[in-house]
Short mmCIF file of C-alpha atoms and ligand atoms in Angstrom, two decimals:
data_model
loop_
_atom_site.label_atom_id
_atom_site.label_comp_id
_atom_site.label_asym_id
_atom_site.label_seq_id
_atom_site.Cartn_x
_atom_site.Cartn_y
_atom_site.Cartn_z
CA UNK A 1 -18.40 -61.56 -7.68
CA UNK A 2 -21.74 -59.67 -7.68
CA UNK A 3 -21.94 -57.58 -11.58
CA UNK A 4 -23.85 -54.35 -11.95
CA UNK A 5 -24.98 -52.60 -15.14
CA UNK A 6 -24.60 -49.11 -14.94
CA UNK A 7 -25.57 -46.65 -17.33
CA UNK A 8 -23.18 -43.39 -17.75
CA UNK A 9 -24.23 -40.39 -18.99
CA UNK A 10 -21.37 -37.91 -18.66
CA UNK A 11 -23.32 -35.32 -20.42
CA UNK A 12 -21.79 -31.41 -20.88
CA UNK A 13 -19.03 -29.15 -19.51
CA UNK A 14 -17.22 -30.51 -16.28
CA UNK A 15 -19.84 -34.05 -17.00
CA UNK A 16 -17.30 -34.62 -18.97
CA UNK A 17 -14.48 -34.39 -16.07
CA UNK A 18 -15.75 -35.91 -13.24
CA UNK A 19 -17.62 -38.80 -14.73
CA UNK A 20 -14.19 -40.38 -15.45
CA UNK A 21 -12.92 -40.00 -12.07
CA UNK A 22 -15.68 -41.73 -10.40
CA UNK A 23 -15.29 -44.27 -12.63
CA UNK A 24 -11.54 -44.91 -11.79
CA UNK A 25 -12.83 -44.93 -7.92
CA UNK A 26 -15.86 -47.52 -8.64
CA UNK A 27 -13.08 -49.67 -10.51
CA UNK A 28 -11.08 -49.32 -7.36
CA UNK A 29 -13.11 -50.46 -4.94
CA UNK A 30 -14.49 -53.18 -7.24
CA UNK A 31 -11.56 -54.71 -7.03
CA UNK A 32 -11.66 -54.20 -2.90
CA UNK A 33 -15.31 -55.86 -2.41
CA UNK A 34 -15.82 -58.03 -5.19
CA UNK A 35 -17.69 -55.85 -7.18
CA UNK A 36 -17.68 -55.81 -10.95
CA UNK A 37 -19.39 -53.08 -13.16
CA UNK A 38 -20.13 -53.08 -16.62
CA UNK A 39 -20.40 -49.47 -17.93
CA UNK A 40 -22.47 -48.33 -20.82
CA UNK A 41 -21.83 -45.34 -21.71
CA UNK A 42 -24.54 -43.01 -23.71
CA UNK A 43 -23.09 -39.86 -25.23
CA UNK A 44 -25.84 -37.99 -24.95
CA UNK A 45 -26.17 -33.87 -24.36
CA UNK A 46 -25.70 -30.88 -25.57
CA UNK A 47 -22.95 -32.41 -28.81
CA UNK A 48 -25.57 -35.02 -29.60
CA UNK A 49 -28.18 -32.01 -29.88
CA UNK A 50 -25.99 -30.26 -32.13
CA UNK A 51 -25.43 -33.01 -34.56
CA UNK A 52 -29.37 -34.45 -33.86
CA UNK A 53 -31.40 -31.87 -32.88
CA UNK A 54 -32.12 -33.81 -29.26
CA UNK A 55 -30.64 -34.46 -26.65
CA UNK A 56 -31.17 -37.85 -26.49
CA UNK A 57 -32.62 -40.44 -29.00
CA UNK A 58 -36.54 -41.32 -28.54
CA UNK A 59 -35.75 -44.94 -27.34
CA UNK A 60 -33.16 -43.82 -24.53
CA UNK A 61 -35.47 -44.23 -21.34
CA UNK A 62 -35.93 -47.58 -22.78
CA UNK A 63 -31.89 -48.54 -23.32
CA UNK A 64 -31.56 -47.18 -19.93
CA UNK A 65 -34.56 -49.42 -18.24
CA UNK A 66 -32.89 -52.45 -17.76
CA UNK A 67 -30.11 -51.31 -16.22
CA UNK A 68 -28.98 -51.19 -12.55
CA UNK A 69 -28.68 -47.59 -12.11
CA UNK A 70 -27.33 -44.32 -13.77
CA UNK A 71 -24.69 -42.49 -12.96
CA UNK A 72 -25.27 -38.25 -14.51
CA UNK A 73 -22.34 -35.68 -14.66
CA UNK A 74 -23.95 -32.24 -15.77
CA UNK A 75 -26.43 -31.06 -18.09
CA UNK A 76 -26.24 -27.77 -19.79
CA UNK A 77 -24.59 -25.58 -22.19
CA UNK A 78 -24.12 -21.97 -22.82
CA UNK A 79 -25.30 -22.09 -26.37
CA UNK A 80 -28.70 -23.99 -25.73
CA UNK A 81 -31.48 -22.63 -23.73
CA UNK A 82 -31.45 -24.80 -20.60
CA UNK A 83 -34.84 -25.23 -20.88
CA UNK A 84 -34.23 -27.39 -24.02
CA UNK A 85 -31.31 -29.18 -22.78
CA UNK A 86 -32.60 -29.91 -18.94
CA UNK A 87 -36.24 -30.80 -19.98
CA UNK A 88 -34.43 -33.17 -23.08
CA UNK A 89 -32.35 -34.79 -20.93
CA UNK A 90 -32.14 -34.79 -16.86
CA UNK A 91 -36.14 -34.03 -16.22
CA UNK A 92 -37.04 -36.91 -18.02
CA UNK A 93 -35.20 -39.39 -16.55
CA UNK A 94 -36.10 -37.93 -13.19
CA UNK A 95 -40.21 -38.23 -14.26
CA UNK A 96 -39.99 -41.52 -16.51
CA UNK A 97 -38.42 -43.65 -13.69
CA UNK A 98 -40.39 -42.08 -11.15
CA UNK A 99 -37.60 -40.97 -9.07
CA UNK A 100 -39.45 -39.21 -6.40
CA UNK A 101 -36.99 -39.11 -3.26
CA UNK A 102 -34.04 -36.60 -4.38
CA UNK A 103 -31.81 -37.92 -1.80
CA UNK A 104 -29.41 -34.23 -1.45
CA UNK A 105 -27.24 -34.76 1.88
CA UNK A 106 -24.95 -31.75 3.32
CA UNK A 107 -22.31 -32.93 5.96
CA UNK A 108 -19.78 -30.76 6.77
CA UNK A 109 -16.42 -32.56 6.36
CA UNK A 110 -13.43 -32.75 9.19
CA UNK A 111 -11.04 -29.95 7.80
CA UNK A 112 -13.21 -28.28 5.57
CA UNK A 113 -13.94 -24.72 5.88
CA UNK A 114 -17.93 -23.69 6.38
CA UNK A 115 -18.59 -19.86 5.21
CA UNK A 116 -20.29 -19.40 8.61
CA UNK A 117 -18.75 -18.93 11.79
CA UNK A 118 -19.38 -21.54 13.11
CA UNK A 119 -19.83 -21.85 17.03
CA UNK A 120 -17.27 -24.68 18.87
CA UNK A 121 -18.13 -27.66 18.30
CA UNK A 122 -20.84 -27.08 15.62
CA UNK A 123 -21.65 -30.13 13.08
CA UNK A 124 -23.34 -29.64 10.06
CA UNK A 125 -24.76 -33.09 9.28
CA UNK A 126 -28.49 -32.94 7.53
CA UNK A 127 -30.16 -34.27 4.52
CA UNK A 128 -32.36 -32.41 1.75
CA UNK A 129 -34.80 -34.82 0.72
CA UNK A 130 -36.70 -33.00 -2.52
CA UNK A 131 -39.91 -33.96 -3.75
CA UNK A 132 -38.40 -34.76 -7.64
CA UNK A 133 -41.52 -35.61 -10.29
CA UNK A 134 -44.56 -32.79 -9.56
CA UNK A 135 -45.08 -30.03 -7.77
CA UNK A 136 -43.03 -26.40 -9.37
CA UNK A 137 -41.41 -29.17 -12.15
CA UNK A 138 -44.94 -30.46 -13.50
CA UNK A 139 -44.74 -28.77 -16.70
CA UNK A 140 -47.77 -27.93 -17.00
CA UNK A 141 -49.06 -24.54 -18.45
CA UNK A 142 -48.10 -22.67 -21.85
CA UNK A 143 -47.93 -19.46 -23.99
CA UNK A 144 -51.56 -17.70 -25.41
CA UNK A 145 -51.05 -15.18 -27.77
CA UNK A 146 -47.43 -16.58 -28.73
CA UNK A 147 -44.73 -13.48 -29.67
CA UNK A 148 -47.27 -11.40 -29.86
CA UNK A 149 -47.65 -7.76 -27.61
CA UNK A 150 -50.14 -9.53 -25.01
CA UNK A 151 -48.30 -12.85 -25.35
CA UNK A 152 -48.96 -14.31 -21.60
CA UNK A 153 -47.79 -17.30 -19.88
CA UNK A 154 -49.31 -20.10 -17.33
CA UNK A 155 -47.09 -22.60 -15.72
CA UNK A 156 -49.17 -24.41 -12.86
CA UNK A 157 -47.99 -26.37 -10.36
CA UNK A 158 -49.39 -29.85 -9.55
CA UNK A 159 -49.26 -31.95 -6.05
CA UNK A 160 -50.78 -34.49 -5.50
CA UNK A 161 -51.74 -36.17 -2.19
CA UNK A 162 -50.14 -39.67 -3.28
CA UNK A 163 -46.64 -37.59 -4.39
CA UNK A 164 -46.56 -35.16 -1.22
CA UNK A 165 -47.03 -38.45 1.09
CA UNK A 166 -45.16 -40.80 -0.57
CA UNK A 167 -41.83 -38.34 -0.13
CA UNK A 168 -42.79 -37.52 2.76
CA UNK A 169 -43.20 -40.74 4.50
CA UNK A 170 -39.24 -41.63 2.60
CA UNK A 171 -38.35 -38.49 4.78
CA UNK A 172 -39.26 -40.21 8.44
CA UNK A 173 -38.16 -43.04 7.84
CA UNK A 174 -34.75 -41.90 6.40
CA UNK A 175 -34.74 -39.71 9.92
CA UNK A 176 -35.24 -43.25 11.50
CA UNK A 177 -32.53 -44.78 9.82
CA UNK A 178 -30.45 -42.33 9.87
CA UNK A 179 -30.40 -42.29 13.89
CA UNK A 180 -29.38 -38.69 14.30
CA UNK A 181 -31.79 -36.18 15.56
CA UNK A 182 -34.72 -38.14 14.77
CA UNK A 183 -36.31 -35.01 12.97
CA UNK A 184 -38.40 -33.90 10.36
CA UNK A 185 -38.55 -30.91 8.86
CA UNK A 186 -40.90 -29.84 6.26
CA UNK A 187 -40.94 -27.01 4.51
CA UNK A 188 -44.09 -25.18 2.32
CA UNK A 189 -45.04 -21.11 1.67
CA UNK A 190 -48.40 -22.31 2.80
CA UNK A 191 -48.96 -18.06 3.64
CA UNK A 192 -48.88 -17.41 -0.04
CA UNK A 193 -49.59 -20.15 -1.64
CA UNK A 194 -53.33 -21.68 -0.61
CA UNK A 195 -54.11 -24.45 -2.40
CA UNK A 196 -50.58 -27.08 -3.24
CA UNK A 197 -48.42 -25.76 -0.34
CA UNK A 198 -51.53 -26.59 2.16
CA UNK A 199 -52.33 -29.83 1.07
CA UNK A 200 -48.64 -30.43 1.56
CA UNK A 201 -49.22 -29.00 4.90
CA UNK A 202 -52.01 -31.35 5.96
CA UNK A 203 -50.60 -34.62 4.09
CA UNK A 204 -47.10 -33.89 6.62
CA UNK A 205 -48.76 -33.63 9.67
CA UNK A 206 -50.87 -36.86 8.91
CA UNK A 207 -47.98 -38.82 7.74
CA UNK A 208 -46.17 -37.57 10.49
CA UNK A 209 -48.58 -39.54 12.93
CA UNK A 210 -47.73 -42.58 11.64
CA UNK A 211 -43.83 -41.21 13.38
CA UNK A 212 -44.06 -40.44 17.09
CA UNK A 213 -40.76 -41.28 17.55
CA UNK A 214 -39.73 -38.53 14.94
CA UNK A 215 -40.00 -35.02 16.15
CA UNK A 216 -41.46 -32.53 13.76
CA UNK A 217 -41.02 -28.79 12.61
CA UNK A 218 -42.59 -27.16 9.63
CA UNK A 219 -41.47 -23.62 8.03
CA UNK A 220 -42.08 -21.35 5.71
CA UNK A 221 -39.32 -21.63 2.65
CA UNK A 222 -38.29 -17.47 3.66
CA UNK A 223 -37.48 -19.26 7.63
CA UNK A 224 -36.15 -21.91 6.45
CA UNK A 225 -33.25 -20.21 4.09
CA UNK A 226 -32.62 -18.01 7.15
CA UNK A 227 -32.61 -20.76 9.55
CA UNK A 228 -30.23 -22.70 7.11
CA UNK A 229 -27.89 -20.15 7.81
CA UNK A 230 -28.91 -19.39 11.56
CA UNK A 231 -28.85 -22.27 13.11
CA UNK A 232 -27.59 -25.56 10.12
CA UNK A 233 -26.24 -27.99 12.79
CA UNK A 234 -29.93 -27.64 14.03
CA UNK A 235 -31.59 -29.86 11.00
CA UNK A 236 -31.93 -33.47 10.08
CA UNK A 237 -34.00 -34.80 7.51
CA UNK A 238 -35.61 -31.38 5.75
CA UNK A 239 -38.49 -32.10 3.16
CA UNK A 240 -39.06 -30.29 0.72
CA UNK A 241 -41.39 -29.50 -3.35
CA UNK A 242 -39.38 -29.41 -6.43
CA UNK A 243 -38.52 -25.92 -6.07
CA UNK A 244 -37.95 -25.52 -3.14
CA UNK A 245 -35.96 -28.62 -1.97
CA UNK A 246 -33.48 -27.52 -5.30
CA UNK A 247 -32.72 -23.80 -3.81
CA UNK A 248 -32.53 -25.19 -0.59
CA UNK A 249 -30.20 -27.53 -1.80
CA UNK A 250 -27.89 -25.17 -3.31
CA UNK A 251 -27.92 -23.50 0.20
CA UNK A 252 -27.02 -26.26 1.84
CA UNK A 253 -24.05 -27.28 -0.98
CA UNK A 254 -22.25 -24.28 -0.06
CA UNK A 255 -23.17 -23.94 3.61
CA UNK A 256 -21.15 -27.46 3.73
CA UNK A 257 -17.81 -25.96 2.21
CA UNK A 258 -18.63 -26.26 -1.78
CA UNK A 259 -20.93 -26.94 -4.87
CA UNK A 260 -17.86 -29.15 -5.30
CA UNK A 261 -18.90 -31.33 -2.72
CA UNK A 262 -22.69 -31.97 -2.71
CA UNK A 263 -23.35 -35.10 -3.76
CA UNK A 264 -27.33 -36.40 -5.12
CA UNK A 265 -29.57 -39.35 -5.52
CA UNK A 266 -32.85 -39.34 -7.21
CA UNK A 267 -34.28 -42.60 -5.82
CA UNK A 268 -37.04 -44.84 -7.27
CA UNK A 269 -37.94 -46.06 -3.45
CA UNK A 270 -39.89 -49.03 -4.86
CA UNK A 271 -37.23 -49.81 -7.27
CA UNK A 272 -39.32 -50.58 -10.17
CA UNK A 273 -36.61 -48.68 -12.41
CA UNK A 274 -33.08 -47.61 -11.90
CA UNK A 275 -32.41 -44.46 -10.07
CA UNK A 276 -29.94 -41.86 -10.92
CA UNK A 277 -26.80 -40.65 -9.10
CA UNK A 278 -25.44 -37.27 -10.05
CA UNK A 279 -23.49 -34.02 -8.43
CA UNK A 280 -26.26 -31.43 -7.33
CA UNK A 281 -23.73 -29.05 -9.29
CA UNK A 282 -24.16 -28.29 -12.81
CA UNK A 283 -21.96 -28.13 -16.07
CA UNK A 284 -19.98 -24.83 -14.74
CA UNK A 285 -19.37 -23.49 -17.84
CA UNK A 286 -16.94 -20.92 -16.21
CA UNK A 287 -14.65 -23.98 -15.11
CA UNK A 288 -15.46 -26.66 -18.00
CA UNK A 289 -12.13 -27.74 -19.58
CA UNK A 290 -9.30 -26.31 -17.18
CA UNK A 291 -9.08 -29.82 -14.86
CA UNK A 292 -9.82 -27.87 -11.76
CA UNK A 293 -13.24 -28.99 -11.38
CA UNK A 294 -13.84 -30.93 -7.35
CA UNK A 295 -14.53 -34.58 -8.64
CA UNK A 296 -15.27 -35.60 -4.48
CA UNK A 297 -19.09 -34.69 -5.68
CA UNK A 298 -19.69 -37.24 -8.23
CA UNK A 299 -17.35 -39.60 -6.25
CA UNK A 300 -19.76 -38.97 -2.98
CA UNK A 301 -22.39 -39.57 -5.71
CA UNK A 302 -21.09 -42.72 -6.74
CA UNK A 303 -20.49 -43.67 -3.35
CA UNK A 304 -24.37 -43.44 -2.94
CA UNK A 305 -25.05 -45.43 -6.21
CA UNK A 306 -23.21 -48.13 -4.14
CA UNK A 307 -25.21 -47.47 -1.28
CA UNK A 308 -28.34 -48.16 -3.31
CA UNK A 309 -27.11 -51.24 -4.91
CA UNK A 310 -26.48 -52.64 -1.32
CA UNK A 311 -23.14 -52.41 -1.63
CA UNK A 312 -22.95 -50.31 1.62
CA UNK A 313 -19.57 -51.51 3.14
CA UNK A 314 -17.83 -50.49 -0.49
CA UNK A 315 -19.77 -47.00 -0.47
CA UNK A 316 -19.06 -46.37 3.35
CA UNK A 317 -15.11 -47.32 2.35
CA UNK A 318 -15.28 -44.37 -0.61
CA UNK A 319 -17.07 -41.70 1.84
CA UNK A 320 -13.98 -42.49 4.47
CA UNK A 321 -11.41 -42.05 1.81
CA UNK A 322 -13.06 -38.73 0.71
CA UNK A 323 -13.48 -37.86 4.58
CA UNK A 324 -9.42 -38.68 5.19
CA UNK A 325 -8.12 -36.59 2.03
CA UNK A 326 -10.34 -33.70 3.11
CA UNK A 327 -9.23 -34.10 6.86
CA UNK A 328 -5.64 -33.87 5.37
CA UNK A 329 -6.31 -30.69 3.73
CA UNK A 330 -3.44 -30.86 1.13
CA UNK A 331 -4.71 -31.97 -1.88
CA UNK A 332 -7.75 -30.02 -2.73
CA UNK A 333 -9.53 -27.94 -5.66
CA UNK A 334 -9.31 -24.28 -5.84
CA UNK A 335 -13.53 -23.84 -4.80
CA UNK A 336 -11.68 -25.11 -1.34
CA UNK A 337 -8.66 -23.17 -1.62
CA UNK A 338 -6.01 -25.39 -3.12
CA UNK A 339 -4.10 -26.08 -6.11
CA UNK A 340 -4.77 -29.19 -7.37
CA UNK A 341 -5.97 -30.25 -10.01
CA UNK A 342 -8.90 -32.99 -11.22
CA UNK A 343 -7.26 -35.98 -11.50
CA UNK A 344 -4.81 -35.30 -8.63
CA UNK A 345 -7.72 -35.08 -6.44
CA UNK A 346 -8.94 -38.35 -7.40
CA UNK A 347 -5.57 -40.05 -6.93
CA UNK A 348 -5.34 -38.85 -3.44
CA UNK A 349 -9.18 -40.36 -2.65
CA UNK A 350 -7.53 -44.05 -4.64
CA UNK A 351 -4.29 -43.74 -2.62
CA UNK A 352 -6.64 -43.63 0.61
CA UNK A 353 -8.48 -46.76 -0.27
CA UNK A 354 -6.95 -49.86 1.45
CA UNK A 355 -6.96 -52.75 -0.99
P1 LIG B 401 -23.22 -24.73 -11.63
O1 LIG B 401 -23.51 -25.63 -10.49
O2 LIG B 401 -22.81 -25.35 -12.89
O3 LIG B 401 -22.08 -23.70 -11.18
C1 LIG B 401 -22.24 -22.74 -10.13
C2 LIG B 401 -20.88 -22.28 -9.61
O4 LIG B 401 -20.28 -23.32 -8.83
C3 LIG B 401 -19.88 -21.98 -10.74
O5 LIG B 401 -19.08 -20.89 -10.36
C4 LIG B 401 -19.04 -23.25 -10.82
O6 LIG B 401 -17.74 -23.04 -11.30
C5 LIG B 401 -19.04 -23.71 -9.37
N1 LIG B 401 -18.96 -25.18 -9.31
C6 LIG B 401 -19.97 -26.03 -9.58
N2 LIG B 401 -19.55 -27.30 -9.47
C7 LIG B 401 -18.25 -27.24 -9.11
C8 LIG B 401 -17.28 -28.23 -8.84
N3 LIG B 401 -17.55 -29.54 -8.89
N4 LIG B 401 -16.02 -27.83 -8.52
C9 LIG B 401 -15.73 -26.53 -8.43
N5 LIG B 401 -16.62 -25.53 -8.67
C10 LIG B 401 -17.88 -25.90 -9.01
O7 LIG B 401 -24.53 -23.81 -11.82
P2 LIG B 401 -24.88 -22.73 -12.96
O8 LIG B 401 -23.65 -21.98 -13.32
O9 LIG B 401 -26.06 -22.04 -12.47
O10 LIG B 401 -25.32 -23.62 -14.20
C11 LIG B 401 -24.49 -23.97 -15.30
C12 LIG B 401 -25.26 -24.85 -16.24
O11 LIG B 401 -25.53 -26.10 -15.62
C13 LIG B 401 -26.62 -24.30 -16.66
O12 LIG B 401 -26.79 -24.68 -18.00
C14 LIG B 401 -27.59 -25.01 -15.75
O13 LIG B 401 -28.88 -25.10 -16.28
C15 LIG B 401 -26.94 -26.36 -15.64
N6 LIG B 401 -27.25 -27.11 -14.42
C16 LIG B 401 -27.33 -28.46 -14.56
C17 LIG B 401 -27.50 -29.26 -13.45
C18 LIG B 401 -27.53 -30.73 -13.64
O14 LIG B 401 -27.17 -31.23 -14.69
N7 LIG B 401 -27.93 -31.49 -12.64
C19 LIG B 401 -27.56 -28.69 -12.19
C20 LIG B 401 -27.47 -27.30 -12.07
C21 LIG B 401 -27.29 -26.52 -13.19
C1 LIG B 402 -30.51 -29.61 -9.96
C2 LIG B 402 -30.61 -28.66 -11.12
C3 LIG B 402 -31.82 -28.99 -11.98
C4 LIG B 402 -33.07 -28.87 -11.13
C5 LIG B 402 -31.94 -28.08 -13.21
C6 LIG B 402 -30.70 -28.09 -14.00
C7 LIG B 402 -33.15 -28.38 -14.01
O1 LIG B 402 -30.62 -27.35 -10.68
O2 LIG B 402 -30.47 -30.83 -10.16
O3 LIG B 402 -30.47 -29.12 -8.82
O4 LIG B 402 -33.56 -27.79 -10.87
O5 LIG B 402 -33.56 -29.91 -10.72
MN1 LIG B 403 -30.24 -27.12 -8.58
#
């Protein structure tokens, strides 16, 4: 019996949902491969901030250091700025732990409905890899002349040579594992922006020596979101800054059927701390409470938390059971045009797993 420490954070609005369900399927298929997790769950967000004034307490990166990895619903809530909430809660973790390689795949499921007509044939199947502790995200900058008339603002953006290769290099050799088109894409505004987008430019094409067996591309963020669109079964392993991987991200979420069904990991490559699984999606206030949200995200998630934790034959059994209720197309959340609800949802992926 191999145990894992996991830390839970459901956080806000539909968090509060899907976390559960995941949960159920990681108990699941515990019981399938041997696995045993213990849970600890922090109650941290947007009700802690109300009754704290934080969103988490000062020692939480250190409670959450020992453990083997974190599992995030949402963060975010209509009545806090998000800026407060986000950089309280999920950009921290992200920076603390070093989390560099946001892991953000799009595969577009067997019976699942792409908004683009798609030609015969046609498989989405790529991977947004996101540069996740500098670049757009740095923080760094402020306000001069604070509420005042000629109150002005400077938020910089910093990359580094070490960050920009360090994600990029995870992005060849996740195109070499993951066997498919063997390609790289990297994507910069390099036109506009002369200084961070072209050092990104030169670090790719010297990493990408080190990978002649990996064919390259490299576009402009404008292409690429029109080339998402144009030509998606086209890409592979697409890297990406901060920014841009995130928007990108949220292209390629919906390009793949649903928000509902993009799942994330921020990955510590060197594994020095724990890294974090969450939905790319956020708390949907506009859903939050009705049981409707699509749990399959988090479960994907979770099924990549298992991947991590080199449990891969347990997180490649979740991903089929997700892939064979989707193929069925009956039990499904309204953002893919059924009925159910939540939990049913989940009980359809648990009825799928063969114990
Ligand atoms: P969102 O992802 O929460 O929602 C966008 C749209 O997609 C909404 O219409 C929502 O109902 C729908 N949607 C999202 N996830 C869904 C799911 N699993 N099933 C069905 N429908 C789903 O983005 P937003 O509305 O821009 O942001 C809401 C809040 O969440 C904000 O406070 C934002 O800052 C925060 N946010 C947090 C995270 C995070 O915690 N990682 C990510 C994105 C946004
Ligand atoms: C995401 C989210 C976050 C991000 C926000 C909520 C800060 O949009 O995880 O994609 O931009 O990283
Ligand atoms: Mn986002």
């Amino acid at each position: 019996m191999q145990r894992f420490h996991i830390a839970v954070i459901a956080g806000d609005g539909v968090g509060l949902e899907v976390i559960p369900q995941a949960r159920r399927v990681l108990e699941k298929i515990g019981r399938r491969y041997a696995l045993e997790f213990a849970f600890y769950d922090f109650e941290w967000g947007s009700e802690y901030y109300f009754r704290h004034g934080r969103m988490m307490p000062a020692d939480a990166l250190e409670q959450l250091r020992p453990l083997d990895a974190i599992l995030l619903g949402a963060v975010g809530h209509p009545e806090i700025p998000d800026h407060v909430t986000l950089n309280g809660l999920l950009l921290p973790i992200r920076r603390a732990f070093d989390q560099y390689a946001n892991v953000r795949p799009a595969r577009l499921y067997r019976g699942v409905q792409s908004p683009l007509a798609l030609r015969k044939g046609e498989q989405i199947d790529f991977v947004v890899v996101r540069e996740n502790t500098e670049g757009e995200y740095a923080q760094v900058g402020g306000f001069v002349h604070h509420d005042q008339p000629e109150e002005i603002a400077v938020q910089s953006a910093v990359f580094t040579r070490r960050g920009i290769e360090r994600v990029v290099r995870f992005a060849f050799e996740l195109a070499r594992r993951r066997n498919g088109k063997q390609r790289v894409t990297s994507v910069t505004k390099s036109n506009a922006q002369g200084f961070g987008m072209v050092l990104w430019d030169r670090t790719f094409a010297a990493v990408a020596n080190e990978f002649p067996d990996i064919s390259t591309e490299s576009l402009l963020v404008d292409a690429a979101a029109m080339n998402f669109i144009r030509r998606p079964e086209s890409f592979d392993v697409v890297v990406a800054s901060n920014l841009f991987g995130d928007i990108l991200s949220d292209i390629s979420a919906i390009l793949v059927g649903s928000m509902g069904l993009a799942p994330s990991a921020n990955l510590d490559p060197e594994r020095r701390y724990p890294s974090m699984f969450e939905p790319v999606h956020g708390s949907a206030p506009d859903i939050a409470g009705k049981g409707v949200v699509n749990p399959l995200a988090t479960i994907l998630s979770a099924a990549m938390m298992l991947d991590h934790l080199e449990a891969s034959e347990a997180a490649q059994s979740v991903e089929r059971a997700v892939a064979a209720v989707l193929a069925e197309r009956h039990v499904r959340t309204p953002d893919l045009g059924g009925t159910s609800s939540t939990e049913e949802v989940t009980n359809a992926v648990l009825d799928s797993i063969v114990l």
